[in-house]
Coordinates of C-alpha atoms and ligand atoms in Angstrom, one line a residue:
X1 CA -14.6 14.0 35.7
X2 CA -16.5 15.9 33.0
X3 CA -20.1 14.8 33.3
X4 CA -20.6 13.6 29.7
X5 CA -17.4 11.7 29.8
X6 CA -18.3 10.1 33.1
X7 CA -21.7 9.2 31.8
X8 CA -20.3 7.5 28.7
X9 CA -17.7 5.7 30.7
X10 CA -20.6 4.2 32.7
X11 CA -22.6 3.4 29.5
X12 CA -19.7 2.3 27.3
X13 CA -21.6 -0.8 26.2
X14 CA -24.4 1.4 24.8
X15 CA -21.8 3.5 22.9
X16 CA -20.2 0.4 21.4
X17 CA -23.6 -1.3 20.7
X18 CA -24.7 1.8 18.8
X19 CA -21.5 2.0 16.7
X20 CA -21.7 -1.8 16.1
X21 CA -25.2 -1.5 14.7
X22 CA -24.3 1.6 12.7
X23 CA -21.2 -0.2 11.1
X24 CA -23.2 -3.4 10.5
X25 CA -25.9 -1.4 8.7
X26 CA -23.2 0.3 6.6
X27 CA -21.5 -2.9 5.7
X28 CA -24.7 -4.6 4.7
X29 CA -25.4 -1.8 2.2
X30 CA -21.8 -1.5 1.1
X31 CA -22.0 -3.7 -2.1
X32 CA -24.7 -1.4 -3.5
X33 CA -23.5 2.0 -2.3
X34 CA -22.0 4.2 -5.0
X35 CA -18.3 3.4 -4.8
X36 CA -17.3 7.1 -5.0
X37 CA -18.8 10.5 -5.4
X38 CA -18.0 14.1 -5.7
X39 CA -17.9 15.7 -2.2
X40 CA -19.6 19.0 -1.6
X41 CA -17.4 21.8 -0.3
X42 CA -18.2 22.2 3.4
X43 CA -17.6 25.1 5.7
X44 CA -16.0 23.8 8.9
X45 CA -18.4 24.2 11.8
X46 CA -17.2 25.8 15.0
X47 CA -15.7 23.7 17.8
X48 CA -18.4 22.6 20.3
X49 CA -17.9 24.3 23.6
X50 CA -19.7 21.9 25.9
X51 CA -19.8 18.8 23.7
X52 CA -22.9 17.1 22.4
X53 CA -22.3 13.6 23.6
X54 CA -21.6 10.5 21.5
X55 CA -25.1 9.8 20.4
X56 CA -25.6 13.2 18.9
X57 CA -22.1 13.1 17.4
X58 CA -22.9 9.9 15.7
X59 CA -26.1 11.4 14.4
X60 CA -24.3 14.4 13.0
X61 CA -21.6 12.3 11.4
X62 CA -24.3 10.1 9.8
X63 CA -26.1 13.1 8.4
X64 CA -23.3 15.5 7.4
X65 CA -20.3 13.3 6.6
X66 CA -21.0 9.6 6.0
X67 CA -23.2 10.1 2.9
X68 CA -20.3 11.9 1.2
X69 CA -17.6 9.3 2.0
X70 CA -16.4 6.8 -0.6
X71 CA -17.5 3.2 -0.4
X72 CA -13.8 2.4 -0.8
X73 CA -14.1 -0.9 1.1
X74 CA -16.7 -2.1 -1.4
X75 CA -16.5 -4.5 -4.4
X76 CA -16.5 -2.0 -7.3
X77 CA -14.1 0.6 -6.0
X78 CA -11.3 -0.1 -8.5
X79 CA -9.3 3.1 -8.2
X80 CA -5.7 3.3 -7.3
X81 CA -4.8 -0.1 -5.6
X82 CA -7.4 -0.2 -2.8
X83 CA -7.9 -3.2 -0.6
X84 CA -10.9 -3.8 1.6
X85 CA -11.0 -5.1 5.1
X86 CA -11.7 -8.8 5.9
X87 CA -14.1 -9.4 8.8
X88 CA -11.2 -10.6 11.0
X89 CA -9.0 -7.7 10.1
X90 CA -11.8 -5.3 10.9
X91 CA -12.4 -6.9 14.2
X92 CA -8.7 -6.8 14.9
X93 CA -8.6 -3.1 14.1
X94 CA -11.5 -2.4 16.5
X95 CA -9.6 -4.3 19.2
X96 CA -6.4 -2.3 18.3
X97 CA -8.3 0.8 19.4
X98 CA -10.1 -0.7 22.4
X99 CA -6.7 -2.0 23.7
X100 CA -4.8 1.1 22.7
X101 CA -1.4 -0.4 23.0
X102 CA 1.9 1.3 22.2
X103 CA 4.1 -1.6 21.1
X104 CA 7.4 0.4 21.0
X105 CA 9.4 -1.3 23.7
X106 CA 9.7 -4.5 25.7
X107 CA 9.5 -3.0 29.1
X108 CA 5.9 -4.0 29.4
X109 CA 3.3 -6.1 27.6
X110 CA 3.5 -8.6 24.8
X111 CA 2.5 -6.2 22.0
X112 CA 6.0 -6.4 20.5
X113 CA 5.9 -10.1 20.7
X114 CA 2.6 -10.4 18.8
X115 CA 4.1 -8.0 16.2
X116 CA 7.1 -10.3 15.8
X117 CA 4.8 -13.3 15.4
X118 CA 2.8 -11.5 12.6
X119 CA 6.1 -10.6 10.9
X120 CA 7.2 -14.2 11.0
X121 CA 3.9 -15.2 9.4
X122 CA 4.4 -12.6 6.7
X123 CA 7.9 -13.8 6.0
X124 CA 6.4 -17.3 5.6
X125 CA 3.6 -16.1 3.4
X126 CA 6.0 -14.3 1.0
X127 CA 8.6 -17.0 1.3
X128 CA 11.3 -14.7 2.7
X129 CA 14.3 -16.1 4.6
X130 CA 14.6 -15.7 8.4
X131 CA 17.5 -13.2 7.9
X132 CA 15.0 -10.5 7.0
X133 CA 14.1 -8.5 10.0
X134 CA 11.0 -6.3 9.7
X135 CA 8.5 -3.9 11.3
X136 CA 5.0 -2.6 10.7
X137 CA 4.8 0.9 9.3
X138 CA 1.9 3.0 8.1
X139 CA 2.1 2.4 4.4
X140 CA 4.3 1.5 1.4
X141 CA 5.6 5.0 1.1
X142 CA 7.1 4.9 4.6
X143 CA 8.2 1.3 4.0
X144 CA 10.1 2.6 0.9
X145 CA 11.5 5.4 3.0
X146 CA 12.8 3.1 5.7
X147 CA 14.4 0.8 3.1
X148 CA 16.1 3.8 1.4
X149 CA 17.2 5.2 4.8
X150 CA 19.0 1.9 5.5
X151 CA 20.3 2.0 1.9
X152 CA 21.7 5.4 2.5
X153 CA 23.4 4.3 5.7
X154 CA 24.9 1.4 3.7
X155 CA 26.3 3.9 1.2
X156 CA 27.9 5.7 4.1
X157 CA 29.4 2.5 5.4
X158 CA 31.1 1.9 2.0
X159 CA 32.8 5.3 2.6
X160 CA 33.6 4.7 6.3
X161 CA 31.1 7.2 7.6
X162 CA 27.6 7.2 9.2
X163 CA 25.1 9.4 7.5
X164 CA 22.9 9.1 10.6
X165 CA 25.6 10.6 12.7
X166 CA 27.4 12.9 10.3
X167 CA 24.6 14.0 8.1
X168 CA 24.0 13.6 4.4
X169 CA 26.6 16.3 3.5
X170 CA 29.4 14.0 4.8
X171 CA 28.3 11.4 2.2
X172 CA 28.1 13.6 -0.8
X173 CA 25.9 12.9 -3.8
X174 CA 24.5 9.4 -4.2
X175 CA 22.2 8.1 -6.9
X176 CA 19.3 5.8 -7.1
X177 CA 19.0 3.7 -10.3
X178 CA 15.5 2.4 -11.2
X179 CA 13.2 1.5 -14.1
X180 CA 9.5 2.2 -13.7
X181 CA 9.8 3.9 -10.3
X182 CA 6.7 4.5 -8.2
X183 CA 6.1 8.1 -7.3
X184 CA 6.5 7.4 -3.6
X185 CA 10.2 6.6 -4.1
X186 CA 10.7 10.2 -5.3
X187 CA 8.9 11.4 -2.1
X188 CA 11.1 9.1 0.0
X189 CA 14.2 10.4 -1.7
X190 CA 13.1 14.0 -1.0
X191 CA 12.4 13.3 2.7
X192 CA 15.7 11.6 3.2
X193 CA 17.8 14.4 1.7
X194 CA 18.9 12.2 -1.2
X195 CA 16.8 14.3 -3.5
X196 CA 14.3 13.6 -6.2
X197 CA 16.9 14.4 -8.9
X198 CA 19.2 11.6 -7.6
X199 CA 16.8 9.1 -9.1
X200 CA 18.2 8.1 -12.5
X201 CA 15.6 6.4 -14.8
X202 CA 17.0 3.4 -16.5
X203 CA 15.6 2.3 -19.9
X204 CA 12.8 -0.2 -19.9
X205 CA 12.5 -3.3 -22.1
X206 CA 10.5 -2.6 -25.3
X207 CA 6.8 -2.5 -24.6
X208 CA 7.3 -3.3 -21.0
X209 CA 7.6 -1.6 -17.6
X210 CA 10.4 -3.9 -16.6
X211 CA 13.9 -2.5 -16.4
X212 CA 16.4 -3.3 -19.2
X213 CA 19.0 -5.2 -17.1
X214 CA 21.7 -4.5 -19.8
X215 CA 21.1 -0.8 -19.5
X216 CA 21.1 -1.0 -15.7
X217 CA 24.5 -2.8 -15.9
X218 CA 25.9 0.0 -18.1
X219 CA 24.7 2.6 -15.6
X220 CA 26.3 0.7 -12.8
X221 CA 29.6 0.3 -14.7
X222 CA 29.6 4.1 -15.2
X223 CA 29.4 4.5 -11.4
X224 CA 31.7 1.7 -10.4
X225 CA 33.6 3.9 -7.9
X226 CA 30.6 5.2 -6.0
X227 CA 28.0 3.5 -3.8
X228 CA 24.7 3.2 -5.5
X229 CA 21.1 2.2 -4.6
X230 CA 19.0 0.2 -7.0
X231 CA 15.3 0.3 -6.6
X232 CA 13.7 -2.7 -8.4
X233 CA 10.0 -2.7 -9.1
X234 CA 7.9 -5.7 -8.5
X235 CA 4.4 -4.8 -9.6
X236 CA 4.1 -1.5 -11.5
X237 CA 0.8 0.3 -11.1
X238 CA -0.3 0.5 -14.7
X239 CA 0.7 -2.8 -16.3
X240 CA 1.8 -4.8 -13.2
X241 CA 5.2 -5.6 -14.7
X242 CA 8.1 -7.0 -12.7
X243 CA 11.8 -6.4 -13.0
X244 CA 14.0 -9.5 -13.3
X245 CA 15.1 -9.6 -9.7
X246 CA 17.4 -12.6 -10.1
X247 CA 19.3 -10.9 -12.9
X248 CA 19.5 -7.6 -11.1
X249 CA 20.8 -9.2 -7.9
X250 CA 23.4 -11.1 -9.9
X251 CA 25.0 -7.8 -10.9
X252 CA 26.1 -7.3 -7.3
X253 CA 28.9 -9.8 -8.0
X254 CA 30.5 -7.1 -10.2
X255 CA 29.2 -3.8 -8.8
X256 CA 28.5 -2.9 -5.2
X257 CA 24.9 -1.6 -4.7
X258 CA 22.0 -1.8 -2.3
X259 CA 19.0 -3.6 -3.8
X260 CA 15.7 -2.3 -2.5
X261 CA 12.5 -3.9 -4.0
X262 CA 9.2 -2.1 -4.1
X263 CA 6.8 -5.0 -4.1
X264 CA 4.0 -3.0 -2.5
X265 CA 1.2 -5.1 -4.0
X266 CA 3.2 -7.2 -6.5
X267 CA 4.6 -9.4 -3.6
X268 CA 1.2 -11.1 -3.4
X269 CA 1.8 -12.8 -6.8
X270 CA 4.0 -15.1 -4.7
X271 CA 0.9 -16.6 -3.3
X272 CA -0.2 -18.1 -6.7
X273 CA 1.9 -21.0 -8.1
X274 CA 1.3 -19.9 -11.7
X275 CA 2.6 -16.3 -11.0
X276 CA 5.2 -16.9 -8.2
X277 CA 8.1 -16.9 -10.7
X278 CA 7.5 -13.2 -11.3
X279 CA 9.1 -12.7 -7.9
X280 CA 12.0 -15.1 -8.3
X281 CA 14.9 -13.5 -6.6
X282 CA 12.9 -11.4 -4.1
X283 CA 14.8 -13.2 -1.3
X284 CA 18.0 -11.8 -2.7
X285 CA 17.0 -8.2 -2.0
X286 CA 18.6 -6.1 0.8
X287 CA 15.3 -4.5 1.7
X288 CA 11.7 -5.1 0.6
X289 CA 8.5 -3.0 0.8
X290 CA 5.2 -4.7 1.0
X291 CA 1.9 -2.9 1.5
X292 CA -0.8 -4.6 3.7
X293 CA -3.7 -2.2 3.4
X294 CA -3.8 -3.1 -0.3
X295 CA -3.9 -6.8 -1.1
X296 CA -3.8 -8.3 2.4
X297 CA -7.1 -6.5 2.9
X298 CA -6.5 -5.0 6.3
X299 CA -7.7 -1.5 7.1
X300 CA -5.5 1.5 6.7
X301 CA -2.8 2.1 7.8
X302 CA -0.6 -0.9 7.4
X303 CA 2.5 -2.0 5.5
X304 CA 5.7 -3.9 6.3
X305 CA 9.3 -3.3 5.7
X306 CA 12.0 -6.0 5.7
X307 CA 15.7 -5.7 5.6
X308 CA 18.8 -7.8 6.0
X309 CA 20.8 -5.1 7.9
X310 CA 18.9 -4.4 11.1
X311 CA 22.2 -3.1 12.5
X312 CA 22.2 -0.2 9.9
X313 CA 18.5 0.3 10.5
X314 CA 19.2 0.8 14.3
X315 CA 21.9 3.3 13.4
X316 CA 19.3 5.4 11.6
X317 CA 16.2 5.0 13.8
X318 CA 17.6 4.4 17.3
X319 CA 16.0 6.5 20.0
X320 CA 18.5 6.0 22.7
X321 CA 17.3 7.1 26.1
X322 CA 17.3 5.3 29.4
X323 CA 13.6 6.0 30.0
X324 CA 12.5 4.4 26.6
X325 CA 15.1 1.6 26.6
X326 CA 18.5 1.4 24.9
X327 CA 19.0 -0.2 21.4
X328 CA 20.8 -3.3 22.7
X329 CA 20.4 -7.0 21.9
X330 CA 17.2 -7.6 19.9
X331 CA 16.3 -4.0 19.4
X332 CA 12.8 -2.8 20.3
X333 CA 10.6 -1.2 17.5
X334 CA 11.2 2.2 19.0
X335 CA 14.7 1.9 17.5
X336 CA 13.6 0.6 14.1
X337 CA 10.9 2.8 12.7
X338 CA 10.3 6.5 12.1
X339 CA 7.7 6.7 14.9
X340 CA 8.4 6.3 18.5
X341 CA 4.9 5.8 19.9
X342 CA 3.1 3.6 17.4
X343 CA -0.2 2.0 16.8
X344 CA -0.7 -1.7 17.4
X345 CA -1.2 -2.1 13.7
X346 CA 0.1 -5.6 13.6
X347 CA -3.1 -6.8 15.2
X348 CA -5.5 -6.6 12.2
X349 CA -3.0 -8.5 10.1
X350 CA -2.4 -11.0 12.8
X351 CA -6.2 -11.7 13.0
X352 CA -6.7 -12.0 9.3
X353 CA -3.7 -14.3 8.8
X354 CA -4.8 -16.5 11.6
X355 CA -8.5 -16.5 10.6
X356 CA -8.0 -17.3 6.9
X357 CA -4.5 -18.7 6.7
X358 CA -2.4 -18.9 3.6
X359 CA -5.2 -20.5 1.6
X360 CA -7.7 -17.8 2.4
X361 CA -5.4 -15.0 1.5
X362 CA -4.2 -16.8 -1.7
X363 CA -7.8 -17.2 -2.7
X364 CA -8.4 -13.5 -2.5
X365 CA -5.5 -12.9 -4.8
X366 CA -6.4 -15.7 -7.2
X367 CA -10.0 -14.4 -7.5
X368 CA -8.9 -10.8 -8.1
X369 CA -6.5 -12.0 -10.8
X370 CA -9.3 -14.0 -12.4
X371 CA -11.7 -11.0 -12.3
X372 CA -9.1 -8.8 -13.9
X373 CA -8.7 -11.3 -16.6
X374 CA -12.4 -11.6 -17.1
X375 CA -12.8 -7.8 -17.4
X376 CA -9.9 -7.7 -19.8
X377 CA -11.5 -10.3 -22.1
X378 CA -14.8 -8.4 -22.0
X379 CA -13.2 -5.0 -22.8
X380 CA -11.2 -6.6 -25.7
X381 CA -14.6 -7.2 -27.3
X382 CA -15.7 -3.6 -27.0
X383 CA -14.7 -1.7 -30.2
X384 CA -14.8 1.7 -28.5
X385 CA -12.1 0.6 -26.1
X386 CA -8.5 -0.7 -26.5
X387 CA -6.3 -2.4 -23.9
X388 CA -3.1 -0.3 -23.4
X389 CA -1.2 -3.2 -21.9
X390 CA -1.6 -6.9 -21.4
X391 CA -3.4 -7.7 -18.1
X392 CA -0.5 -9.5 -16.3
X393 CA -2.1 -9.7 -12.9
X394 CA -4.8 -7.6 -11.2
X395 CA -4.9 -4.3 -13.2
X396 CA -6.7 -3.7 -16.5
X397 CA -5.2 -0.7 -18.2
X398 CA -7.3 0.5 -21.2
X399 CA -8.2 3.6 -23.2
X400 CA -10.6 4.9 -25.7
X401 CA -10.1 3.9 -29.3
X402 CA -11.3 7.2 -30.5
X403 CA -9.4 10.4 -29.4
X404 CA -8.0 9.2 -26.0
X405 CA -7.2 12.8 -24.9
X406 CA -6.6 13.9 -21.3
X407 CA -10.0 15.7 -21.4
X408 CA -12.0 12.8 -22.7
X409 CA -10.4 10.3 -20.3
X410 CA -11.0 12.5 -17.3
X411 CA -14.6 13.0 -18.4
X412 CA -15.0 9.3 -18.8
X413 CA -13.7 8.7 -15.2
X414 CA -16.1 11.3 -13.8
X415 CA -19.1 10.0 -15.8
X416 CA -18.4 6.6 -14.4
X417 CA -18.0 7.9 -10.8
X418 CA -21.3 9.9 -11.0
X419 CA -23.1 6.9 -12.6
X420 CA -22.5 5.3 -9.2
X421 CA -21.6 1.7 -10.2
X422 CA -17.8 1.7 -10.4
X423 CA -14.8 3.9 -9.5
X424 CA -11.8 3.8 -11.8
X425 CA -8.8 6.2 -11.9
X426 CA -7.0 7.8 -14.9
X427 CA -3.4 7.3 -15.8
X428 CA -0.9 7.8 -18.7
X429 CA 0.7 4.7 -20.1
X430 CA 3.5 5.0 -22.6
X431 CA 2.3 8.5 -23.4
X432 CA -1.3 7.6 -23.9
X433 CA -4.1 8.7 -21.5
X434 CA -6.0 5.7 -20.1
X435 CA -8.0 4.3 -17.3
X436 CA -7.0 1.7 -14.7
X437 CA -9.3 -0.9 -13.1
X438 CA -7.4 -2.4 -10.2
X439 CA -8.7 -5.5 -8.4
X440 CA -7.6 -6.0 -4.8
X441 CA -10.7 -6.3 -2.7
X442 CA -11.9 -9.6 -1.3
X443 CA -15.6 -8.7 -1.9
X444 CA -15.5 -8.4 -5.7
X445 CA -17.3 -11.2 -7.5
X446 CA -18.0 -12.2 -11.1
X447 CA -21.4 -10.5 -11.1
X448 CA -19.6 -7.2 -10.5
X449 CA -17.9 -7.6 -13.9
X450 CA -21.3 -7.4 -15.6
X451 CA -22.2 -4.3 -13.7
X452 CA -18.8 -2.7 -14.6
X453 CA -19.2 -3.5 -18.3
X454 CA -22.7 -2.1 -18.3
X455 CA -21.6 1.1 -16.5
X456 CA -18.8 1.5 -19.0
X457 CA -21.3 1.1 -21.9
X458 CA -23.5 3.9 -20.4
X459 CA -20.6 6.2 -19.9
X460 CA -19.3 5.7 -23.4
X461 CA -22.8 6.5 -24.7
X462 CA -22.7 9.7 -22.8
X463 CA -19.2 10.6 -23.7
X464 CA -20.0 10.2 -27.4
Ligands
LIG501 C1 0.7 2.0 -3.4 C2 2.1 1.9 -3.7 C3 3.0 2.6 -3.0 C4 2.7 3.6 -1.9 O1 1.8 3.0 -1.0 P1 1.1 3.8 0.2 O2 0.6 2.7 1.0 O3 0.0 4.6 -0.5 O4 2.0 4.7 0.9 C5 4.4 2.4 -3.3 N1 4.7 1.6 -4.3 C6 3.8 0.9 -5.1 C7 4.3 0.0 -6.2 C8 2.5 1.1 -4.8 O5 1.6 0.4 -5.5

């Protein structure tokens, strides 16, 4: 055995102690670290020929790289939709690496069974019926892709063919109808050979990001002789609007279509009694995408996909070979997901759900929603800013009152980033450039709102 490797096998406790201390120190400073910063361009160093050993590697990482990383797990990183990691989720993630399981089949070990338990807990958390089979995937983009792959197979079934066996050409053109579609659905359509141009944007309700169901019905009526996929959106990224899922699902009585719901972070509204009705009808979907590395606050990479037609899912994703196991009975995950070998990524979610339960996770969501509301109220009092949309859940979407140009908004975002108190990301909402503040981290507290408002005032001063 290579000497350094052998040495570190024999001193593994020192390696892990060192990293534990390092991580603890980092997490203690996390609330006060600048949430984001501009990274310096760096010339890649040559590969080490002999290796430097773990202690020196940690030192080099600490000096060269860590100071330039984002504090994206911290309380005032409000860019994109970025969750943190609860203590139990972080611990579960460490164990995932220590145990290094590959829960793809049932020939050995209980990894698959733990994943199934975590999936059952998630069904319970989101109030989804037992008919929904699921699996863990790496993020909502892949979850959307799996949902659309099953949808595509369903379109084939309507025409008596299998796209998985015969290829997309055998199916011919299909279309996806959707309102305020997330960009990842376009990516999924591209990966699946459906094509980005197959997505037909349906009109939205006035001043909303929710689809106009009457317009959707018209579009369906115009395609009554072809199988169609509808992607409903439950939680849009700018104004967190929700399609009327019950009304959309009811259209299936007249038109055949597959209903996929992108509820990447919006699904978590179901945890709050006063917001749960936004997701009424979620249980009527054919497939559902829910991200976990966002609002469940587990580390990257983690999302879940659910669908009612596991038989179609197996047709697409089966990896039939005697040595990996055949897709019979209750199919193993190797036959259900894009990967074959896969990370034991159910474990962090399992730990967090068990450690904090429904109440703990509902509390994270409730506090984030209250904080978004508080920021929204504060910004409404600032004459130099205007809200672009009502704050419906956890995202505050706002802009400058004076000249909200692309350039001024991007400058504002950079001024805020370099000021070091809060990280927000730009957007365009109904044609106007603006800024999003998205709350989805368990660490954020009321005192952070004061710091964010003060940072905004400083940045506005500088922007002029
Ligand atoms: C974040 C998000 C996605 C994509 O999620 P990833 O985890 O980044 O792949 C898809 N849909 C919606 C609505 C999202 O918010």
